[in-house]
């Protein structure tokens, strides 16, 4: 099961997710490379039945968990937008980049 977290992508608030696969963490924007829609088939469920691939619930594209490369389905050869992660102790950190930033919270008066 993945952990979903909010991010800012361009001018929009969206969701990203982080999964653990083969002892390493991998994070991506939750947006299919085929059509920009969220991919999980239940909130936080991204793996196919084999547990080897990330699957898009809409049309079944399969992605490699380590790289986000689509290897089957309508977007073969394209990739999910990867977010760099760092794991220290019990915490996982993600690094903002020029496309994906933290959501800024403003105080309500
Ligand atoms: S929207 Fe993901 S495979 Fe079509």
Tab-separated table of N, CA, C and O and ligand atoms in Angstrom:
chain	number	residue	atom	x	y	z
A	1	UNK	N	0.847	-1.185	0.000
A	1	UNK	CA	0.000	0.000	0.000
A	1	UNK	C	0.888	1.242	0.000
A	1	UNK	O	1.915	1.289	0.653
A	2	UNK	N	0.460	2.234	-0.761
A	2	UNK	CA	1.229	3.475	-0.885
A	2	UNK	C	0.738	4.514	0.107
A	2	UNK	O	-0.382	4.453	0.609
A	3	UNK	N	1.571	5.477	0.330
A	3	UNK	CA	1.184	6.640	1.105
A	3	UNK	C	0.962	7.791	0.122
A	3	UNK	O	1.839	8.126	-0.667
A	4	UNK	N	-0.236	8.355	0.154
A	4	UNK	CA	-0.558	9.502	-0.697
A	4	UNK	C	-0.215	10.778	0.064
A	4	UNK	O	-0.377	10.834	1.274
A	5	UNK	N	0.249	11.796	-0.666
A	5	UNK	CA	0.522	13.081	-0.021
A	5	UNK	C	0.247	14.214	-1.008
A	5	UNK	O	0.387	14.043	-2.220
A	6	UNK	N	-0.172	15.372	-0.470
A	6	UNK	CA	-0.539	16.490	-1.344
A	6	UNK	C	0.694	17.225	-1.853
A	6	UNK	O	1.680	17.380	-1.125
A	7	UNK	N	0.618	17.670	-3.092
A	7	UNK	CA	1.690	18.471	-3.696
A	7	UNK	C	1.048	19.561	-4.555
A	7	UNK	O	-0.145	19.513	-4.870
A	8	UNK	N	1.876	20.498	-4.910
A	8	UNK	CA	1.487	21.538	-5.856
A	8	UNK	C	2.155	21.209	-7.178
A	8	UNK	O	3.383	21.076	-7.249
A	9	UNK	N	1.375	21.037	-8.224
A	9	UNK	CA	1.910	20.737	-9.553
A	9	UNK	C	1.439	21.841	-10.485
A	9	UNK	O	0.255	21.916	-10.804
A	10	UNK	N	2.365	22.694	-10.894
A	10	UNK	CA	1.957	23.862	-11.663
A	10	UNK	C	1.059	24.728	-10.802
A	10	UNK	O	1.425	25.092	-9.688
A	11	UNK	N	-0.103	25.036	-11.304
A	11	UNK	CA	-1.028	25.906	-10.570
A	11	UNK	C	-2.068	25.113	-9.787
A	11	UNK	O	-3.005	25.691	-9.245
A	12	UNK	N	-1.912	23.792	-9.752
A	12	UNK	CA	-2.966	22.970	-9.143
A	12	UNK	C	-2.463	22.174	-7.944
A	12	UNK	O	-1.313	21.747	-7.920
A	13	UNK	N	-3.358	21.951	-7.005
A	13	UNK	CA	-3.095	21.017	-5.915
A	13	UNK	C	-3.396	19.608	-6.429
A	13	UNK	O	-4.477	19.368	-6.982
A	14	UNK	N	-2.457	18.723	-6.266
A	14	UNK	CA	-2.646	17.349	-6.701
A	14	UNK	C	-2.133	16.397	-5.632
A	14	UNK	O	-1.721	16.828	-4.562
A	15	UNK	N	-2.130	15.137	-5.973
A	15	UNK	CA	-1.692	14.103	-5.042
A	15	UNK	C	-0.473	13.397	-5.634
A	15	UNK	O	-0.411	13.166	-6.845
A	16	UNK	N	0.462	13.102	-4.775
A	16	UNK	CA	1.589	12.251	-5.145
A	16	UNK	C	1.508	11.003	-4.260
A	16	UNK	O	0.666	10.915	-3.367
A	17	UNK	N	2.378	10.045	-4.539
A	17	UNK	CA	2.370	8.845	-3.703
A	17	UNK	C	3.775	8.287	-3.597
A	17	UNK	O	4.624	8.508	-4.463
A	18	UNK	N	4.002	7.585	-2.519
A	18	UNK	CA	5.276	6.898	-2.330
A	18	UNK	C	4.989	5.432	-2.033
A	18	UNK	O	4.044	5.109	-1.301
A	19	UNK	N	5.770	4.564	-2.674
A	19	UNK	CA	5.649	3.127	-2.452
A	19	UNK	C	7.010	2.595	-2.014
A	19	UNK	O	8.049	3.204	-2.269
A	20	UNK	N	6.976	1.458	-1.362
A	20	UNK	CA	8.222	0.742	-1.058
A	20	UNK	C	8.251	-0.476	-1.968
A	20	UNK	O	7.289	-1.233	-2.053
A	21	UNK	N	9.378	-0.629	-2.662
A	21	UNK	CA	9.532	-1.762	-3.573
A	21	UNK	C	10.973	-2.235	-3.499
A	21	UNK	O	11.901	-1.443	-3.699
A	22	UNK	N	11.166	-3.506	-3.199
A	22	UNK	CA	12.509	-4.083	-3.037
A	22	UNK	C	13.348	-3.244	-2.078
A	22	UNK	O	14.470	-2.843	-2.396
A	23	UNK	N	12.762	-2.933	-0.929
A	23	UNK	CA	13.458	-2.251	0.173
A	23	UNK	C	13.752	-0.776	-0.091
A	23	UNK	O	14.414	-0.138	0.717
A	24	UNK	N	13.297	-0.240	-1.208
A	24	UNK	CA	13.566	1.176	-1.490
A	24	UNK	C	12.248	1.912	-1.703
A	24	UNK	O	11.247	1.320	-2.113
A	25	UNK	N	12.288	3.217	-1.439
A	25	UNK	CA	11.091	4.023	-1.632
A	25	UNK	C	11.165	4.724	-2.990
A	25	UNK	O	12.239	5.131	-3.447
A	26	UNK	N	9.978	4.857	-3.595
A	26	UNK	CA	9.862	5.520	-4.889
A	26	UNK	C	8.591	6.366	-4.852
A	26	UNK	O	7.532	5.863	-4.461
A	27	UNK	N	8.718	7.608	-5.269
A	27	UNK	CA	7.568	8.509	-5.231
A	27	UNK	C	7.301	9.089	-6.617
A	27	UNK	O	8.232	9.342	-7.393
A	28	UNK	N	6.026	9.307	-6.879
A	28	UNK	CA	5.599	9.834	-8.179
A	28	UNK	C	4.398	10.740	-7.998
A	28	UNK	O	3.609	10.568	-7.055
A	29	UNK	N	4.224	11.645	-8.955
A	29	UNK	CA	2.967	12.362	-9.046
A	29	UNK	C	1.896	11.342	-9.415
A	29	UNK	O	2.115	10.492	-10.279
A	30	UNK	N	0.758	11.417	-8.766
A	30	UNK	CA	-0.314	10.459	-9.040
A	30	UNK	C	-1.084	10.908	-10.286
A	30	UNK	O	-2.217	11.375	-10.207
A	31	UNK	N	-0.407	10.751	-11.401
A	31	UNK	CA	-1.004	11.167	-12.675
A	31	UNK	C	-0.499	10.245	-13.771
A	31	UNK	O	0.703	10.194	-14.052
A	32	UNK	N	-1.406	9.518	-14.377
A	32	UNK	CA	-1.045	8.572	-15.422
A	32	UNK	C	-0.413	9.304	-16.608
A	32	UNK	O	-0.783	10.436	-16.926
A	33	UNK	N	0.539	8.643	-17.262
A	33	UNK	CA	1.184	9.222	-18.441
A	33	UNK	C	0.278	9.146	-19.669
A	33	UNK	O	0.571	9.765	-20.687
A	34	UNK	N	-0.823	8.416	-19.597
A	34	UNK	CA	-1.750	8.318	-20.719
A	34	UNK	C	-2.700	9.499	-20.724
A	34	UNK	O	-2.701	10.302	-21.639
A	35	UNK	N	-3.493	9.613	-19.715
A	35	UNK	CA	-4.440	10.716	-19.522
A	35	UNK	C	-4.201	11.209	-18.103
A	35	UNK	O	-4.045	10.394	-17.193
A	36	UNK	N	-4.144	12.506	-17.901
A	36	UNK	CA	-3.805	12.994	-16.562
A	36	UNK	C	-4.906	12.744	-15.535
A	36	UNK	O	-5.664	13.632	-15.168
A	37	UNK	N	-4.991	11.498	-15.084
A	37	UNK	CA	-5.939	11.146	-14.030
A	37	UNK	C	-5.198	10.343	-12.965
A	37	UNK	O	-4.131	9.776	-13.227
A	38	UNK	N	-5.760	10.296	-11.766
A	38	UNK	CA	-5.139	9.530	-10.703
A	38	UNK	C	-5.182	8.049	-11.041
A	38	UNK	O	-6.077	7.592	-11.759
A	39	UNK	N	-4.244	7.288	-10.534
A	39	UNK	CA	-4.088	5.908	-10.973
A	39	UNK	C	-4.574	4.860	-9.996
A	39	UNK	O	-4.840	3.728	-10.400
A	40	UNK	N	-4.642	5.155	-8.709
A	40	UNK	CA	-4.935	4.090	-7.752
A	40	UNK	C	-6.359	3.553	-7.902
A	40	UNK	O	-7.292	4.297	-8.133
A	41	UNK	N	-6.458	2.230	-7.762
A	41	UNK	CA	-7.760	1.577	-7.939
A	41	UNK	C	-8.573	1.614	-6.666
A	41	UNK	O	-9.794	1.443	-6.700
A	42	UNK	N	-7.940	1.787	-5.561
A	42	UNK	CA	-8.541	2.170	-4.285
A	42	UNK	C	-7.542	3.162	-3.718
A	42	UNK	O	-6.355	3.088	-4.048
A	43	UNK	N	-7.958	4.080	-2.875
A	43	UNK	CA	-6.988	5.043	-2.368
A	43	UNK	C	-5.754	4.356	-1.780
A	43	UNK	O	-5.861	3.534	-0.874
A	44	UNK	N	-4.594	4.654	-2.361
A	44	UNK	CA	-3.342	4.085	-1.879
A	44	UNK	C	-3.005	2.726	-2.457
A	44	UNK	O	-1.968	2.164	-2.125
A	45	UNK	N	-3.827	2.187	-3.328
A	45	UNK	CA	-3.560	0.879	-3.949
A	45	UNK	C	-3.094	1.095	-5.382
A	45	UNK	O	-3.888	1.438	-6.257
A	46	UNK	N	-1.807	0.871	-5.624
A	46	UNK	CA	-1.210	1.124	-6.938
A	46	UNK	C	-0.640	-0.133	-7.585
A	46	UNK	O	-0.405	-0.143	-8.780
A	47	UNK	N	-0.369	-1.170	-6.795
A	47	UNK	CA	0.258	-2.356	-7.368
A	47	UNK	C	-0.770	-3.266	-8.028
A	47	UNK	O	-1.922	-3.361	-7.583
A	48	UNK	N	-0.340	-3.958	-9.084
A	48	UNK	CA	-1.185	-4.962	-9.707
A	48	UNK	C	-1.195	-6.218	-8.828
A	48	UNK	O	-0.546	-6.256	-7.775
A	49	UNK	N	-1.902	-7.238	-9.259
A	49	UNK	CA	-2.036	-8.442	-8.434
A	49	UNK	C	-0.704	-9.157	-8.220
A	49	UNK	O	-0.500	-9.810	-7.204
A	50	UNK	N	0.210	-9.039	-9.183
A	50	UNK	CA	1.515	-9.694	-9.023
A	50	UNK	C	2.372	-8.990	-7.980
A	50	UNK	O	3.326	-9.566	-7.469
A	51	UNK	N	2.081	-7.732	-7.712
A	51	UNK	CA	2.903	-6.948	-6.796
A	51	UNK	C	4.192	-6.454	-7.426
A	51	UNK	O	5.044	-5.905	-6.741
A	52	UNK	N	4.338	-6.644	-8.738
A	52	UNK	CA	5.581	-6.274	-9.423
A	52	UNK	C	5.483	-4.962	-10.183
A	52	UNK	O	6.513	-4.379	-10.554
A	53	UNK	N	4.255	-4.518	-10.459
A	53	UNK	CA	4.080	-3.339	-11.297
A	53	UNK	C	3.059	-2.400	-10.667
A	53	UNK	O	2.112	-2.834	-10.013
A	54	UNK	N	3.231	-1.113	-10.965
A	54	UNK	CA	2.190	-0.144	-10.648
A	54	UNK	C	1.203	-0.190	-11.798
A	54	UNK	O	1.601	-0.282	-12.962
A	55	UNK	N	-0.075	-0.135	-11.489
A	55	UNK	CA	-1.087	-0.237	-12.537
A	55	UNK	C	-2.037	0.950	-12.457
A	55	UNK	O	-2.404	1.397	-11.367
A	56	UNK	N	-2.397	1.457	-13.613
A	56	UNK	CA	-3.390	2.523	-13.666
A	56	UNK	C	-4.779	1.899	-13.727
A	56	UNK	O	-5.047	1.043	-14.574
A	57	UNK	N	-5.644	2.322	-12.838
A	57	UNK	CA	-6.974	1.731	-12.750
A	57	UNK	C	-7.849	2.056	-13.955
A	57	UNK	O	-8.803	1.341	-14.236
A	58	UNK	N	-7.533	3.095	-14.699
A	58	UNK	CA	-8.434	3.514	-15.778
A	58	UNK	C	-8.331	2.605	-16.997
A	58	UNK	O	-9.335	2.052	-17.450
A	59	UNK	N	-7.126	2.422	-17.549
A	59	UNK	CA	-6.978	1.584	-18.744
A	59	UNK	C	-5.916	0.506	-18.573
A	59	UNK	O	-5.547	-0.148	-19.547
A	60	UNK	N	-5.378	0.352	-17.386
A	60	UNK	CA	-4.491	-0.770	-17.112
A	60	UNK	C	-3.034	-0.603	-17.497
A	60	UNK	O	-2.317	-1.607	-17.595
A	61	UNK	N	-2.556	0.600	-17.716
A	61	UNK	CA	-1.129	0.770	-18.012
A	61	UNK	C	-0.301	0.212	-16.857
A	61	UNK	O	-0.648	0.378	-15.692
A	62	UNK	N	0.805	-0.450	-17.203
A	62	UNK	CA	1.712	-1.007	-16.198
A	62	UNK	C	3.008	-0.215	-16.180
A	62	UNK	O	3.593	0.067	-17.235
A	63	UNK	N	3.458	0.115	-14.982
A	63	UNK	CA	4.680	0.907	-14.797
A	63	UNK	C	5.659	0.150	-13.918
A	63	UNK	O	5.257	-0.542	-12.975
A	64	UNK	N	6.944	0.331	-14.207
A	64	UNK	CA	7.979	-0.217	-13.338
A	64	UNK	C	8.049	0.624	-12.073
A	64	UNK	O	8.199	1.850	-12.154
A	65	UNK	N	7.967	0.001	-10.896
A	65	UNK	CA	7.986	0.777	-9.652
A	65	UNK	C	9.281	1.545	-9.434
A	65	UNK	O	9.284	2.598	-8.815
A	66	UNK	N	10.402	1.013	-9.931
A	66	UNK	CA	11.695	1.669	-9.684
A	66	UNK	C	11.901	2.939	-10.495
A	66	UNK	O	12.592	3.849	-10.069
A	67	UNK	N	11.334	2.982	-11.699
A	67	UNK	CA	11.615	4.116	-12.591
A	67	UNK	C	10.378	4.885	-13.005
A	67	UNK	O	10.480	6.016	-13.483
A	68	UNK	N	9.215	4.261	-12.904
A	68	UNK	CA	7.988	4.891	-13.375
A	68	UNK	C	7.782	4.765	-14.872
A	68	UNK	O	6.858	5.360	-15.430
A	69	UNK	N	8.624	3.976	-15.536
A	69	UNK	CA	8.493	3.783	-16.977
A	69	UNK	C	7.294	2.884	-17.286
A	69	UNK	O	7.152	1.811	-16.695
A	70	UNK	N	6.474	3.313	-18.228
A	70	UNK	CA	5.331	2.496	-18.649
A	70	UNK	C	5.826	1.424	-19.602
A	70	UNK	O	6.444	1.734	-20.633
A	71	UNK	N	5.539	0.156	-19.262
A	71	UNK	CA	6.022	-0.953	-20.080
A	71	UNK	C	4.888	-1.718	-20.751
A	71	UNK	O	5.146	-2.606	-21.552
A	72	UNK	N	3.638	-1.357	-20.460
A	72	UNK	CA	2.511	-2.011	-21.132
A	72	UNK	C	1.292	-1.101	-21.020
A	72	UNK	O	1.108	-0.417	-20.019
A	73	UNK	N	0.485	-1.087	-22.076
A	73	UNK	CA	-0.711	-0.256	-22.069
A	73	UNK	C	-0.588	0.892	-23.051
A	73	UNK	O	0.328	0.932	-23.874
A	74	UNK	N	-1.498	1.837	-22.977
A	74	UNK	CA	-1.577	2.885	-24.002
A	74	UNK	C	-0.472	3.938	-23.943
A	74	UNK	O	-0.410	4.775	-24.836
A	75	UNK	N	0.380	3.903	-22.943
A	75	UNK	CA	1.430	4.938	-22.837
A	75	UNK	C	2.821	4.321	-22.750
A	75	UNK	O	3.718	4.886	-22.123
A	76	UNK	N	3.008	3.178	-23.415
A	76	UNK	CA	4.320	2.505	-23.395
A	76	UNK	C	5.423	3.487	-23.787
A	76	UNK	O	5.294	4.231	-24.757
A	77	UNK	N	6.490	3.483	-22.999
A	77	UNK	CA	7.634	4.336	-23.291
A	77	UNK	C	7.606	5.669	-22.573
A	77	UNK	O	8.620	6.343	-22.488
A	78	UNK	N	6.444	6.057	-22.076
A	78	UNK	CA	6.371	7.294	-21.303
A	78	UNK	C	6.535	6.951	-19.821
A	78	UNK	O	6.477	5.790	-19.433
A	79	UNK	N	6.690	7.969	-19.005
A	79	UNK	CA	6.977	7.728	-17.584
A	79	UNK	C	6.121	8.594	-16.678
A	79	UNK	O	5.699	9.694	-17.066
A	80	UNK	N	5.935	8.097	-15.487
A	80	UNK	CA	5.357	8.907	-14.419
A	80	UNK	C	6.362	9.981	-14.035
A	80	UNK	O	7.570	9.827	-14.246
A	81	UNK	N	5.880	11.059	-13.443
A	81	UNK	CA	6.775	12.111	-12.953
A	81	UNK	C	7.337	11.679	-11.608
A	81	UNK	O	6.599	11.542	-10.628
A	82	UNK	N	8.640	11.435	-11.593
A	82	UNK	CA	9.299	10.918	-10.391
A	82	UNK	C	9.633	12.035	-9.420
A	82	UNK	O	9.965	13.146	-9.827
A	83	UNK	N	9.528	11.714	-8.154
A	83	UNK	CA	9.888	12.634	-7.081
A	83	UNK	C	10.983	11.969	-6.273
A	83	UNK	O	10.838	10.832	-5.819
A	84	UNK	N	12.081	12.671	-6.101
A	84	UNK	CA	13.213	12.109	-5.367
A	84	UNK	C	12.856	11.951	-3.887
A	84	UNK	O	12.258	12.850	-3.289
A	85	UNK	N	13.227	10.828	-3.321
A	85	UNK	CA	12.965	10.584	-1.898
A	85	UNK	C	14.260	10.287	-1.160
A	85	UNK	O	15.253	9.868	-1.751
A	86	UNK	N	14.208	10.513	0.127
A	86	UNK	CA	15.326	10.198	1.014
A	86	UNK	C	14.738	9.580	2.266
A	86	UNK	O	13.806	10.129	2.860
A	87	UNK	N	15.243	8.424	2.640
A	87	UNK	CA	14.748	7.751	3.827
A	87	UNK	C	15.802	7.839	4.915
A	87	UNK	O	16.972	7.494	4.698
A	88	UNK	N	15.394	8.337	6.066
A	88	UNK	CA	16.302	8.435	7.217
A	88	UNK	C	15.559	7.939	8.443
A	88	UNK	O	14.549	8.532	8.837
A	89	UNK	N	16.041	6.862	9.018
A	89	UNK	CA	15.367	6.291	10.171
A	89	UNK	C	13.968	5.856	9.796
A	89	UNK	O	13.777	5.137	8.820
A	90	UNK	N	12.995	6.321	10.560
A	90	UNK	CA	11.601	5.968	10.286
A	90	UNK	C	10.902	6.984	9.401
A	90	UNK	O	9.690	6.897	9.209
A	91	UNK	N	11.624	7.941	8.874
A	91	UNK	CA	10.998	9.016	8.090
A	91	UNK	C	11.397	8.940	6.621
A	91	UNK	O	12.506	8.532	6.285
A	92	UNK	N	10.474	9.351	5.767
A	92	UNK	CA	10.724	9.463	4.334
A	92	UNK	C	10.514	10.930	3.963
A	92	UNK	O	9.469	11.506	4.269
A	93	UNK	N	11.509	11.515	3.320
A	93	UNK	CA	11.432	12.900	2.881
A	93	UNK	C	11.363	12.929	1.359
A	93	UNK	O	11.880	12.034	0.695
A	94	UNK	N	10.721	13.953	0.825
A	94	UNK	CA	10.723	14.102	-0.628
A	94	UNK	C	11.284	15.458	-0.985
A	94	UNK	O	11.163	16.410	-0.239
A	95	UNK	N	11.930	15.517	-2.142
A	95	UNK	CA	12.609	16.734	-2.553
A	95	UNK	C	11.778	17.434	-3.627
A	95	UNK	O	11.533	16.859	-4.702
A	96	UNK	N	11.358	18.662	-3.367
A	96	UNK	CA	10.644	19.427	-4.398
A	96	UNK	C	11.545	19.633	-5.617
A	96	UNK	O	12.770	19.637	-5.505
A	97	UNK	N	10.946	19.808	-6.766
A	97	UNK	CA	11.709	20.110	-7.982
A	97	UNK	C	11.013	21.260	-8.714
A	97	UNK	O	10.089	21.866	-8.169
A	98	UNK	N	11.431	21.553	-9.921
A	98	UNK	CA	10.857	22.717	-10.607
A	98	UNK	C	9.393	22.516	-10.993
A	98	UNK	O	8.696	23.482	-11.272
A	99	UNK	N	8.900	21.284	-10.974
A	99	UNK	CA	7.503	21.022	-11.341
A	99	UNK	C	6.617	20.734	-10.136
A	99	UNK	O	5.433	21.062	-10.135
A	100	UNK	N	7.178	20.096	-9.144
A	100	UNK	CA	6.381	19.602	-8.015
A	100	UNK	C	6.889	20.243	-6.730
A	100	UNK	O	8.057	20.079	-6.366
A	101	UNK	N	6.013	20.962	-6.063
A	101	UNK	CA	6.368	21.726	-4.870
A	101	UNK	C	5.425	21.352	-3.726
A	101	UNK	O	4.331	20.824	-3.951
A	102	UNK	N	5.813	21.680	-2.496
A	102	UNK	CA	4.887	21.490	-1.377
A	102	UNK	C	3.689	22.424	-1.522
A	102	UNK	O	3.810	23.506	-2.113
A	103	UNK	N	2.590	22.030	-0.980
A	103	UNK	CA	1.433	22.904	-0.935
A	103	UNK	C	1.668	23.940	0.139
A	103	UNK	O	2.116	23.612	1.243
A	104	UNK	N	1.395	25.193	-0.194
A	104	UNK	CA	1.568	26.223	0.820
A	104	UNK	C	0.228	26.445	1.509
A	104	UNK	O	-0.827	26.497	0.865
A	105	UNK	N	0.296	26.519	2.793
A	105	UNK	CA	-0.904	26.710	3.582
A	105	UNK	C	-0.961	28.172	4.028
A	105	UNK	O	0.027	28.702	4.506
A	106	UNK	N	-2.094	28.783	3.850
A	106	UNK	CA	-2.241	30.164	4.311
A	106	UNK	C	-3.205	30.184	5.486
A	106	UNK	O	-4.143	29.398	5.550
A	107	UNK	N	-2.926	31.093	6.409
A	107	UNK	CA	-3.779	31.207	7.578
A	107	UNK	C	-5.077	31.904	7.217
A	107	UNK	O	-5.091	32.867	6.476
A	108	UNK	N	-6.163	31.357	7.734
A	108	UNK	CA	-7.464	31.997	7.553
A	108	UNK	C	-7.620	33.061	8.621
A	108	UNK	O	-7.238	32.861	9.763
A	109	UNK	N	-8.176	34.206	8.261
A	109	UNK	CA	-8.376	35.278	9.244
A	109	UNK	C	-9.572	34.958	10.123
A	109	UNK	O	-10.440	34.241	9.804
B	1	LIG	S1	-5.566	6.871	-17.950
B	1	LIG	FE1	-4.061	5.478	-17.193
B	1	LIG	S2	-3.928	3.982	-18.738
B	1	LIG	FE2	-5.366	5.412	-19.515
